mmCIF file of C-alpha atoms in Angstrom:
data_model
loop_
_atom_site.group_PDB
_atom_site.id
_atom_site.type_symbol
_atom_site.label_atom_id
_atom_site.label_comp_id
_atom_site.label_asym_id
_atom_site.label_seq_id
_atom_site.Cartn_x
_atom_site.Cartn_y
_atom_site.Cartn_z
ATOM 1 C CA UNK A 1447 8.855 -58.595 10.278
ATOM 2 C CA UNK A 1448 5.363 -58.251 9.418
ATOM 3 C CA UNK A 1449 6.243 -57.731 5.199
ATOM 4 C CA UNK A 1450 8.533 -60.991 5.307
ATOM 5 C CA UNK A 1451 5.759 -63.208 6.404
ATOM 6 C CA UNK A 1452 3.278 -61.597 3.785
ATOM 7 C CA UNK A 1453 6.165 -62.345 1.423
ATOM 8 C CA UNK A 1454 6.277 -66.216 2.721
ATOM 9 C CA UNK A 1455 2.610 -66.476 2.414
ATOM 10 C CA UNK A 1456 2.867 -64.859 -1.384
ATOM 11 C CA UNK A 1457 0.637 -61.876 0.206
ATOM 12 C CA UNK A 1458 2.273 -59.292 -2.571
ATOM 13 C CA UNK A 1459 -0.657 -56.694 -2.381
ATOM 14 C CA UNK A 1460 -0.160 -56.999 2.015
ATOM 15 C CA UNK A 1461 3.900 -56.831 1.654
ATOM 16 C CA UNK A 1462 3.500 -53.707 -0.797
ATOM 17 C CA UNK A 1463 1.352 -52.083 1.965
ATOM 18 C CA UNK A 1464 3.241 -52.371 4.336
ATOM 19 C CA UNK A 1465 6.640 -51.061 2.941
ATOM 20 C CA UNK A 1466 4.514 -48.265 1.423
ATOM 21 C CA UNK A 1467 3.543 -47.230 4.577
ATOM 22 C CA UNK A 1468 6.728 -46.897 5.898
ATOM 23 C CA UNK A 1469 8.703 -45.723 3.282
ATOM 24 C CA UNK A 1470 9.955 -41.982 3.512
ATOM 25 C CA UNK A 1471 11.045 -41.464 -0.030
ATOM 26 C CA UNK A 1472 9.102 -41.186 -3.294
ATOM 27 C CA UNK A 1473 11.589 -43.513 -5.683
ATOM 28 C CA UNK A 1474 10.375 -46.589 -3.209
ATOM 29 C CA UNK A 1475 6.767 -46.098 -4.318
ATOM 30 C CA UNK A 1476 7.494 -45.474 -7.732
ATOM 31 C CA UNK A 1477 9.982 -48.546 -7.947
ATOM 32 C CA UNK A 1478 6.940 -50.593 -5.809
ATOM 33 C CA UNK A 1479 4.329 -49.169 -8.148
ATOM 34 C CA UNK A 1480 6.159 -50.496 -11.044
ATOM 35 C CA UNK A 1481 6.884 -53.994 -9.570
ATOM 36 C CA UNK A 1482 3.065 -54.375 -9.095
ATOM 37 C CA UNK A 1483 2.482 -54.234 -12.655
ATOM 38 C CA UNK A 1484 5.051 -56.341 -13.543
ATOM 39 C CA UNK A 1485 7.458 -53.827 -14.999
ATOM 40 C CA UNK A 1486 10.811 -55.300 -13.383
ATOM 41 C CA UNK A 1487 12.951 -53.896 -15.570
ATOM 42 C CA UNK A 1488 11.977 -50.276 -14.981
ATOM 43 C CA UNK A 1489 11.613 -50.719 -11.315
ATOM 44 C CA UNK A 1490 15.342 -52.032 -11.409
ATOM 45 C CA UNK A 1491 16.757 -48.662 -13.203
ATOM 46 C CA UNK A 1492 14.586 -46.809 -10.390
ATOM 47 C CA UNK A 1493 16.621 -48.846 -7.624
ATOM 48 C CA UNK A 1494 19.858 -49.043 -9.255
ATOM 49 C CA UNK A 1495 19.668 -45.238 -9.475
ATOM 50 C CA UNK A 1496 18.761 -44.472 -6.422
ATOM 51 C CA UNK A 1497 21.375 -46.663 -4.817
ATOM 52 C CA UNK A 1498 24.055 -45.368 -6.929
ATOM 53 C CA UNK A 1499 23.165 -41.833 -5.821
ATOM 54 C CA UNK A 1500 23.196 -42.329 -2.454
ATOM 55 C CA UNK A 1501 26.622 -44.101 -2.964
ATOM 56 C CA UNK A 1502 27.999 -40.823 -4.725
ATOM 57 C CA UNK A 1503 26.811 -38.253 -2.903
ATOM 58 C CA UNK A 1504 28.527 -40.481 0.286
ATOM 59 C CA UNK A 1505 25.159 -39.993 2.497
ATOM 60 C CA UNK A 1506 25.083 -41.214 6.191
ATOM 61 C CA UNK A 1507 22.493 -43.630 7.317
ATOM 62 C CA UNK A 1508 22.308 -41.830 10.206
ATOM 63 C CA UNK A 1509 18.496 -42.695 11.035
ATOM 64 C CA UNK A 1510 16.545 -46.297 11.721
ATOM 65 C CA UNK A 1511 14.091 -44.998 8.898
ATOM 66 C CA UNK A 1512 16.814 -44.024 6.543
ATOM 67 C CA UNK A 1513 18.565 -47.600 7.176
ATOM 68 C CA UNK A 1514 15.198 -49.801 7.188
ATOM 69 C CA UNK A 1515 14.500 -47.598 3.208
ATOM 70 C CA UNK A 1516 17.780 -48.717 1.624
ATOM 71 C CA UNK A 1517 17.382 -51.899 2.865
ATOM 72 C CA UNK A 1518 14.135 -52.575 1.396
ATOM 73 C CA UNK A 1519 15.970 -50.764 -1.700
ATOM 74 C CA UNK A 1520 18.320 -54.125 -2.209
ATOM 75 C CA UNK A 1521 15.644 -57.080 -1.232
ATOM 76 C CA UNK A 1522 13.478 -55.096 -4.033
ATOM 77 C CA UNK A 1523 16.749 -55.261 -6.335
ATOM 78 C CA UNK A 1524 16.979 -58.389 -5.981
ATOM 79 C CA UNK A 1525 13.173 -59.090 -6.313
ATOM 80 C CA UNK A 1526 13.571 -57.644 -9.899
ATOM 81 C CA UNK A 1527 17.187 -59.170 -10.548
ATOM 82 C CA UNK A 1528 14.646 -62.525 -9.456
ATOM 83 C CA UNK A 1529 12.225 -62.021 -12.246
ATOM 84 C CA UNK A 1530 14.199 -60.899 -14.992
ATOM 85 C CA UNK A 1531 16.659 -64.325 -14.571
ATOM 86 C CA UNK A 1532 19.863 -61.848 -13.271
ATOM 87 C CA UNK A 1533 21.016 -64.806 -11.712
ATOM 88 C CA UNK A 1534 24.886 -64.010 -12.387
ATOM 89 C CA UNK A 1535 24.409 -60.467 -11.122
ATOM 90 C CA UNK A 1536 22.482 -62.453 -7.978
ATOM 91 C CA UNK A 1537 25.409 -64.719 -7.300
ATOM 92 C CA UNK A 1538 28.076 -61.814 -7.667
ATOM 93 C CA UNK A 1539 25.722 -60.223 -4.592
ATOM 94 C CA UNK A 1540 25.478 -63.087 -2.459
ATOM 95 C CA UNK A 1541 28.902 -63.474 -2.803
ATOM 96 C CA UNK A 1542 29.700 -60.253 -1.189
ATOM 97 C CA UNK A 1543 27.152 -60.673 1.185
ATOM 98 C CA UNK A 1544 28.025 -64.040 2.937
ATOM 99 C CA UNK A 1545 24.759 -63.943 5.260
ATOM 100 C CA UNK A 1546 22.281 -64.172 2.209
ATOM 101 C CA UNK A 1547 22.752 -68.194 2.005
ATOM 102 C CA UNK A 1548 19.345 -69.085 0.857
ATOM 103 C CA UNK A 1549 20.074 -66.280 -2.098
ATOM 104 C CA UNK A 1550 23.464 -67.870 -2.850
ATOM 105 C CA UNK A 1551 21.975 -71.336 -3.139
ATOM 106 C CA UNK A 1552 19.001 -70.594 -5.332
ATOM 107 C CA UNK A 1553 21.988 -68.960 -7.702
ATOM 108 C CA UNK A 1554 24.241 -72.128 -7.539
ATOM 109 C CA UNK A 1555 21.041 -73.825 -8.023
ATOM 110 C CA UNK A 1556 19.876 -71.870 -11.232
ATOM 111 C CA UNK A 1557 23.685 -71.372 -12.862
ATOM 112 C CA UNK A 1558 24.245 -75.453 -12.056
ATOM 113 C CA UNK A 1559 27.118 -74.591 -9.825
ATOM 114 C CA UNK A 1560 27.500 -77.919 -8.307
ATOM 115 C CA UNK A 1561 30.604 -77.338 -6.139
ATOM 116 C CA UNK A 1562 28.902 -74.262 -4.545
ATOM 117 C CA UNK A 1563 25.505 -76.250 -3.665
ATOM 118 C CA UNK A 1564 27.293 -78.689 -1.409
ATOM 119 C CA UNK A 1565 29.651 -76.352 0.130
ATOM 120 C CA UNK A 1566 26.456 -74.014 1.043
ATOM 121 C CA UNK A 1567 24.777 -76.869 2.058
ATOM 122 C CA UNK A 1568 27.924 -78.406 4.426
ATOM 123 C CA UNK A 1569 27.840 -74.621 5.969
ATOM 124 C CA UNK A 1570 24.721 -73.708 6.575
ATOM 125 C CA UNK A 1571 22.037 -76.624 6.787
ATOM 126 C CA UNK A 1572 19.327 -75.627 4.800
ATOM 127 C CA UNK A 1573 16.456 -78.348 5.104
ATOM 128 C CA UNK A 1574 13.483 -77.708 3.040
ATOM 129 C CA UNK A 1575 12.460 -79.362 -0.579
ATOM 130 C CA UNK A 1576 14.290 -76.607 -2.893
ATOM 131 C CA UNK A 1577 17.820 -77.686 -1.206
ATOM 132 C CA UNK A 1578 16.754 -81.293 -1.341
ATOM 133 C CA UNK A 1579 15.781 -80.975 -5.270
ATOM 134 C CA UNK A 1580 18.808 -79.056 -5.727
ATOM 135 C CA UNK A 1581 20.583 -82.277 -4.018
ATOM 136 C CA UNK A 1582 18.874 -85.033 -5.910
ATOM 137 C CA UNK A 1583 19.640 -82.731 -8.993
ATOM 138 C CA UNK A 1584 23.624 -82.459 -7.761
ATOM 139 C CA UNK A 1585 23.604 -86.732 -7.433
ATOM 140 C CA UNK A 1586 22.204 -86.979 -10.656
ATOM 141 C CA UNK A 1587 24.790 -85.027 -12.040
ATOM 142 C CA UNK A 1588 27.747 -87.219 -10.529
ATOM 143 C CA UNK A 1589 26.321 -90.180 -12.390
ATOM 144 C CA UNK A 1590 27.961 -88.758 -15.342
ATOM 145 C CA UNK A 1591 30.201 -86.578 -13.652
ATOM 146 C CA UNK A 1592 32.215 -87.481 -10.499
ATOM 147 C CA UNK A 1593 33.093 -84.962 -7.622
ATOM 148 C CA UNK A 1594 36.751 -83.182 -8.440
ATOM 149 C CA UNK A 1595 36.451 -84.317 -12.659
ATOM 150 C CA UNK A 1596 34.895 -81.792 -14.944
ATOM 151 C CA UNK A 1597 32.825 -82.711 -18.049
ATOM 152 C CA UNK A 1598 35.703 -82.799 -20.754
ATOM 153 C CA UNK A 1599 37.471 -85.234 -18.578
ATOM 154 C CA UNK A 1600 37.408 -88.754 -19.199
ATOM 155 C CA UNK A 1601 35.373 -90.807 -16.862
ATOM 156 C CA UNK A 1602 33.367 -93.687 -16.675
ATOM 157 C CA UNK A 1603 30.335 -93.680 -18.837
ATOM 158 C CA UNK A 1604 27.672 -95.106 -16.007
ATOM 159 C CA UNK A 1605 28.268 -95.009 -12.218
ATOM 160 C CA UNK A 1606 25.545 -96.889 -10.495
ATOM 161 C CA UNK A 1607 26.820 -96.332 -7.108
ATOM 162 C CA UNK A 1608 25.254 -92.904 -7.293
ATOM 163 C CA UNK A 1609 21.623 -94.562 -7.854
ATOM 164 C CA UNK A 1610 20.926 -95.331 -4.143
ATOM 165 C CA UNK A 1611 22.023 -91.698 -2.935
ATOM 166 C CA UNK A 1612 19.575 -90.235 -5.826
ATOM 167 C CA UNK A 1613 17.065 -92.533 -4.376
ATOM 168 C CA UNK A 1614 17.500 -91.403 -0.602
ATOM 169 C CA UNK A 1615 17.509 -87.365 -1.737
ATOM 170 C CA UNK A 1616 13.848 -88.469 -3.677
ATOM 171 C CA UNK A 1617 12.250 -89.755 -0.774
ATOM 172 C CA UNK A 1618 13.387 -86.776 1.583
ATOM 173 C CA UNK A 1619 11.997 -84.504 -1.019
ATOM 174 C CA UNK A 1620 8.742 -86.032 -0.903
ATOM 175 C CA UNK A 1621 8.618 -86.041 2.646
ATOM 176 C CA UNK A 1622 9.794 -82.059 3.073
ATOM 177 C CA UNK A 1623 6.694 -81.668 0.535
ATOM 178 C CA UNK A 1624 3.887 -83.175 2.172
ATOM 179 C CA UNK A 1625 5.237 -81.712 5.305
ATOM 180 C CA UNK A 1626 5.294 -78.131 4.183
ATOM 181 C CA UNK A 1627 1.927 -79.025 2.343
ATOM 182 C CA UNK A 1628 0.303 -79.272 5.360
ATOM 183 C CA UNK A 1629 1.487 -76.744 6.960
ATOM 184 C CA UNK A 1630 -0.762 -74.840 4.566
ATOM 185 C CA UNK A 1631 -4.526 -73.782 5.250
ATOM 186 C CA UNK A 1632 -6.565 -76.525 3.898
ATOM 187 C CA UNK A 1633 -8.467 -73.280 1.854
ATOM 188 C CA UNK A 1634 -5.739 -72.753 -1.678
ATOM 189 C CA UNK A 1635 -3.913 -69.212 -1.406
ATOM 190 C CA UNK A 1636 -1.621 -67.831 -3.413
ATOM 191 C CA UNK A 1637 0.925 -69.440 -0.627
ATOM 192 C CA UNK A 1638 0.373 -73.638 -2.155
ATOM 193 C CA UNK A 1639 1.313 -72.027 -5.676
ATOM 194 C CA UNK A 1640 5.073 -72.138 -5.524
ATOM 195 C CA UNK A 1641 4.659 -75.667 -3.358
ATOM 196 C CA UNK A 1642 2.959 -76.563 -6.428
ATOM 197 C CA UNK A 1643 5.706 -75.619 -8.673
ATOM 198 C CA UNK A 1644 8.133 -77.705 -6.709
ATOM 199 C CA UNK A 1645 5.770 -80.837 -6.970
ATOM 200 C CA UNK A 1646 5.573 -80.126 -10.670
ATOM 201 C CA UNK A 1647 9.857 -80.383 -10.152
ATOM 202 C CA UNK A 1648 9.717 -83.517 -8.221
ATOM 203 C CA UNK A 1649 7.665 -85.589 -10.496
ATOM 204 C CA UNK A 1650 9.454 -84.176 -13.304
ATOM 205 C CA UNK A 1651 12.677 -85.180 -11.198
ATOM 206 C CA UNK A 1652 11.325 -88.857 -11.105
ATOM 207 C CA UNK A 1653 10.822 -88.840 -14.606
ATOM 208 C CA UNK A 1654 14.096 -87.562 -15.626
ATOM 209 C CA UNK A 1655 15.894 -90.348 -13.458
ATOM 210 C CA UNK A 1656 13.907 -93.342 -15.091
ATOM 211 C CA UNK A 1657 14.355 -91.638 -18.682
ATOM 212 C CA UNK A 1658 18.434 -91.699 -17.933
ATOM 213 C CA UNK A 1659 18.001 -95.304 -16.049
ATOM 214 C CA UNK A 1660 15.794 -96.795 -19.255
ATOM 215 C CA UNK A 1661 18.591 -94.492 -21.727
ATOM 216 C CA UNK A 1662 21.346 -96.434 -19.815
ATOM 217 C CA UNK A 1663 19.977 -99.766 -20.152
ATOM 218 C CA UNK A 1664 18.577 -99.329 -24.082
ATOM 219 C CA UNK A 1665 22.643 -97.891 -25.029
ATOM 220 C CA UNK A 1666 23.917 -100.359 -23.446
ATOM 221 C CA UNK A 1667 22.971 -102.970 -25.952
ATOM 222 C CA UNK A 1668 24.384 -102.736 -28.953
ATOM 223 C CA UNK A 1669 22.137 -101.730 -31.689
ATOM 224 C CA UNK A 1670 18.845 -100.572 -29.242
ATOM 225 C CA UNK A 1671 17.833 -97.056 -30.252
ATOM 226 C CA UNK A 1672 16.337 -96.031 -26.788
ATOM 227 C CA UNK A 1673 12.466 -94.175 -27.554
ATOM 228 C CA UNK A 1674 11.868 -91.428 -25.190
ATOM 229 C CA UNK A 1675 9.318 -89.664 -26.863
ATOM 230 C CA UNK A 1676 6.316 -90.452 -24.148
ATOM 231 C CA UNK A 1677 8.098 -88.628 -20.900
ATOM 232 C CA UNK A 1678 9.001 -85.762 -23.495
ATOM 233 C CA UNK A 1679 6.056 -85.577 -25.118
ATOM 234 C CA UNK A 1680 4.315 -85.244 -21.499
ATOM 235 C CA UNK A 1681 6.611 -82.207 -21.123
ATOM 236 C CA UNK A 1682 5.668 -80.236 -23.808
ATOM 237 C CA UNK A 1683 2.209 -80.699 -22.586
ATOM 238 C CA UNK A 1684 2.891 -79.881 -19.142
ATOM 239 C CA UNK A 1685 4.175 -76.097 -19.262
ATOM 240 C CA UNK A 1686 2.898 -73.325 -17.187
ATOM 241 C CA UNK A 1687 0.377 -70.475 -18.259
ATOM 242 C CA UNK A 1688 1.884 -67.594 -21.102
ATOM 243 C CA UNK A 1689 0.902 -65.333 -17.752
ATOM 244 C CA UNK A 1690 2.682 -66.981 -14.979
ATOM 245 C CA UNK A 1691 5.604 -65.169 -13.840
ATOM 246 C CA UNK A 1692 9.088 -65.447 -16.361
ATOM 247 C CA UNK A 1693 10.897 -67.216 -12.333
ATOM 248 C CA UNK A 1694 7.959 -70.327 -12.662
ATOM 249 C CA UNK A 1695 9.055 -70.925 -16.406
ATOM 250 C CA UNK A 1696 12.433 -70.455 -15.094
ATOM 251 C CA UNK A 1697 12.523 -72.721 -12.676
ATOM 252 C CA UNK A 1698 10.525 -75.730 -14.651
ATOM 253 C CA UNK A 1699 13.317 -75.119 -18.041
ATOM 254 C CA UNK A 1700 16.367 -74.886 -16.043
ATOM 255 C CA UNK A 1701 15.878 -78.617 -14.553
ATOM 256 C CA UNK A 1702 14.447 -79.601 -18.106
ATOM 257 C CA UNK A 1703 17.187 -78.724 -19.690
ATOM 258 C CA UNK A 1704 19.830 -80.195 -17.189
ATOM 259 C CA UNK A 1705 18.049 -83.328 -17.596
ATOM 260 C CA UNK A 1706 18.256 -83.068 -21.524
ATOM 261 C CA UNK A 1707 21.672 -82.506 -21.434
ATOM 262 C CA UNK A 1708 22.123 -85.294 -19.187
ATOM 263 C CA UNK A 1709 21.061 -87.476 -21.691
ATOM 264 C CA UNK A 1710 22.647 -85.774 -24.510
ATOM 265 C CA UNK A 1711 26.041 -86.130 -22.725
ATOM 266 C CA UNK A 1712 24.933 -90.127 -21.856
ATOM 267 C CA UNK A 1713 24.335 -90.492 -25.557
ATOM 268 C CA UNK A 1714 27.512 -88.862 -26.987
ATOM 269 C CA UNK A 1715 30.255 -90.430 -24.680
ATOM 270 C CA UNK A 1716 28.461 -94.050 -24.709
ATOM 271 C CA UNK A 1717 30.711 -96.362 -25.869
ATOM 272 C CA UNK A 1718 28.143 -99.075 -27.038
ATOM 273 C CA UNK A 1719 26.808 -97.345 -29.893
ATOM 274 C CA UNK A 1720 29.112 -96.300 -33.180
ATOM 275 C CA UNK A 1721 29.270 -92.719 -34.688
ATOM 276 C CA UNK A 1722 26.132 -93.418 -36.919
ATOM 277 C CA UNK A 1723 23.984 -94.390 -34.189
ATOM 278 C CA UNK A 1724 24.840 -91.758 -32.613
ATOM 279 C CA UNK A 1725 24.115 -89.406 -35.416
ATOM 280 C CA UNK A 1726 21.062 -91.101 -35.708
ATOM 281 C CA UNK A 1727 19.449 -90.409 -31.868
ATOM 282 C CA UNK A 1728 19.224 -87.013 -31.746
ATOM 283 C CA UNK A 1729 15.976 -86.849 -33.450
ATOM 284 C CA UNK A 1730 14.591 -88.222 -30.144
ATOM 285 C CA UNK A 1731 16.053 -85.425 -28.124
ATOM 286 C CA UNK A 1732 15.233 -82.200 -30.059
ATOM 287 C CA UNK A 1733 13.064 -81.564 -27.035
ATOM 288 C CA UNK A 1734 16.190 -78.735 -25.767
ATOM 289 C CA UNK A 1735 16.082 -76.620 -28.630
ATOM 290 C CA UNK A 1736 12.171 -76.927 -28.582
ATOM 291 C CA UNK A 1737 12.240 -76.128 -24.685
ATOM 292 C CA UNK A 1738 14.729 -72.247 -25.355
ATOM 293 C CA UNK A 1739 12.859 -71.075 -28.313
ATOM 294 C CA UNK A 1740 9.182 -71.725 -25.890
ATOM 295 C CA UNK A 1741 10.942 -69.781 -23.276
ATOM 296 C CA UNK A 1742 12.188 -67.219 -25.562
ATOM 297 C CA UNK A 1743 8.832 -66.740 -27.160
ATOM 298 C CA UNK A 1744 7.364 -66.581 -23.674
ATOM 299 C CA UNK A 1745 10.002 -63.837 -22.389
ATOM 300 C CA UNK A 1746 9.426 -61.809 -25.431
ATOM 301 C CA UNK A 1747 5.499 -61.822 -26.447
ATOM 302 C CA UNK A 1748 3.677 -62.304 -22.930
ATOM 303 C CA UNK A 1749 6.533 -60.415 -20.880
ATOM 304 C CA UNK A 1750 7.945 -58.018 -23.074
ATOM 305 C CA UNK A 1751 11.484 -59.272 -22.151
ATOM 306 C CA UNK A 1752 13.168 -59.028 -25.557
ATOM 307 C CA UNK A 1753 16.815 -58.894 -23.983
ATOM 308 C CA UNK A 1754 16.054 -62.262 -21.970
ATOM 309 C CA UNK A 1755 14.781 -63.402 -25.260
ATOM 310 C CA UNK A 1756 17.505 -62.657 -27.770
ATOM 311 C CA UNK A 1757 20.187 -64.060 -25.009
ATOM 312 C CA UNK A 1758 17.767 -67.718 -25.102
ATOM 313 C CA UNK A 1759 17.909 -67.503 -28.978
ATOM 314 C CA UNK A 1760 22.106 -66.676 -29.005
ATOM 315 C CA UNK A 1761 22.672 -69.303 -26.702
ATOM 316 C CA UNK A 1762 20.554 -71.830 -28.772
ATOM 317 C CA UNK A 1763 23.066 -71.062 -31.448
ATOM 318 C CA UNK A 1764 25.391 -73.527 -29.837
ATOM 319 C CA UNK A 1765 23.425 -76.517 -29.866
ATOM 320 C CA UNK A 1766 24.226 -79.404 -32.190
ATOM 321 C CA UNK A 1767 20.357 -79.354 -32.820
ATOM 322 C CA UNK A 1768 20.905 -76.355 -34.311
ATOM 323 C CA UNK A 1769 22.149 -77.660 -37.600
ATOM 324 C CA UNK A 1770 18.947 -78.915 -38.292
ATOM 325 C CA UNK A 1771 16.919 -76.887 -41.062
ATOM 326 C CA UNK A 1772 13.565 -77.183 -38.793
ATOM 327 C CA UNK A 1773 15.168 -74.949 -35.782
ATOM 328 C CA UNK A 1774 17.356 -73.051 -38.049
ATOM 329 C CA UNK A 1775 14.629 -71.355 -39.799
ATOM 330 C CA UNK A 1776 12.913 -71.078 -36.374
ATOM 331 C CA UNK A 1777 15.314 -69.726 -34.842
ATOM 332 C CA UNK A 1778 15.983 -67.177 -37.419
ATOM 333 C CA UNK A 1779 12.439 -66.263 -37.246
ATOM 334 C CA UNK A 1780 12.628 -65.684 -33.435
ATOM 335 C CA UNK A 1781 15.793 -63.578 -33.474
ATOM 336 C CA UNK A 1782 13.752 -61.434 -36.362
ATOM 337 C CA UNK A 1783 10.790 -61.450 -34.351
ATOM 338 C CA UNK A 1784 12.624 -60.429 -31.454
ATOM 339 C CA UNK A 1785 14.643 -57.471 -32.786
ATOM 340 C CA UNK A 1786 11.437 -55.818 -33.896
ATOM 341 C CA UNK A 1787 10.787 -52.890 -31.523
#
């Protein structure tokens, strides 16, 4: 279908054309209109409206046209659902709709669903470098946390017999990269962004894994306070632009913050270090609090998402960082900030 592969080459302006010139009803352009400008939210009411009436008043698809409109009506929902981080009212959808694998992964992906990701990837043999980054992510995981125990079980702090399988998963992500990289024109489209965005994942990746290899060896000597401050420090550097779509940031803070609390788990059930050394690291890995309120600042001031906002700021509420004066009073500031209309 001619809009699909404008969508794979990140053609918006095309794909819009070419639904608009086939759509029949008025809502479709409106709800299209809006998604141009970057008005999910609205565009989402106009779909979810639409789709609910035509489930009430029990009308017949009784047309190709008619059939080809409502279907554009859900890959648009879930265009929005996309951008405005719906990813639990995603999953619920690919649930019920057991062809949309690639939708249900991305969701297990994004709500760190690990026992989904390899059961989707057993079934349906997805090979390209999101699965494989959502695979390294999954290994790096069962360091801490073994297949079948769940994280308030008791396990063994370190398991190095994941290291080699993490190590495998990096290389075949680095491969699927430079393959699909030049697959690309050699002239940069709009296409080599979201490539981009998955190199910016991978290298991240790579630095994650040594910062919980180096953490593993510093803990394990009794009385080494680990410093991590250089790979963090070149994270808070490296963030997208305040304009860039609220799915980039997305993507980059959901890894960053599975990786932080990675190493916040590695640091509290360590059994080298005492209580008070314990107490004493998190000042080296404030770097998750830090990481929510950027996002929630981003999601409220550059994309006028207060909702998305105020649910980043409620969740931060349950960090142990949040104790701390510093993010307390920024926090509070946020949630006033955010609750201004």
């Amino acid at each position: 279908h001619l809009a699909e592969v404008y969508a794979h080459l990140e053609e918006s302006d095309y794909r819009v054309g070419v639904i608009n010139s086939r759509a029949r009803c008025l809502p479709t352009a409106a709800a299209l209109s809006l998604m141009q400008h970057s008005h999910f939210g609205s565009a989402k009411n106009v779909l979810v409206s639409n789709l609910k009436a035509l489930q009430a008043q029990g009308m017949r698809l009784d047309t190709e046209e008619r059939r080809e409109e409502v279907t554009w009506w859900e890959r648009m929902w879930i265009d929005c659902c996309r951008e405005l981080n719906r990813w639990n009212s995603l999953h619920e959808v690919s649930q019920a709709a057991a062809r949309r694998s690639r939708l249900s992964l991305q969701c297990a992906a994004k709500l760190q669903h690990w026992g989904d990701i390899d059961r989707l990837l057993q079934l349906h043999q997805i090979n390209e470098p999101a699965t494989k980054l959502c695979q390294t992510y999954q290994s790096l995981h069962e360091v801490l946390y073994p297949k079948g125990q769940l994280e308030t079980d008791s396990r063994p702090w370190f398991r190095t017999e994941k290291l080699q399988e993490i190590d495998m998963h990096c290389a075949e992500v680095q491969r699927l990269l430079l393959q699909s990289w030049r697959s690309l024109p050699s002239i940069p489209t709009d296409a080599h962004v979201p490539l981009l965005l998955q190199f910016q994942l991978y290298v991240e990746l790579l630095e994650g894994y040594k910062l919980i290899l180096h953490l593993a060896k510093k803990i394990s000597s009794p009385g080494e306070v680990p410093l991590v401050r250089t790979t963090l420090n070149a994270w808070r550097d490296r963030l997208p632009n305040d304009c860039d779509a609220i799915s980039c940031w997305n993507d980059l803070f959901v890894w960053r913050n599975f990786v932080f609390s990675i190493v916040q788990s590695a640091v509290a059930s360590c059994p080298h270090l005492s209580r008070e050394e314990k107490r004493l690291l998190p000042p080296f890995l404030q770097d998750l609090p830090w990481t929510m309120i950027r996002f929630a600042a981003i999601t409220r001031s550059a994309h006028q998402l207060k909702d998305i906002s105020l649910a980043l700021l409620i969740k931060l509420q349950h960090l142990p960082a949040f104790s701390q004066p510093a993010y307390a009073q920024e926090h509070l500031a946020a949630l006033v900030r955010g609750f201004r209309v």
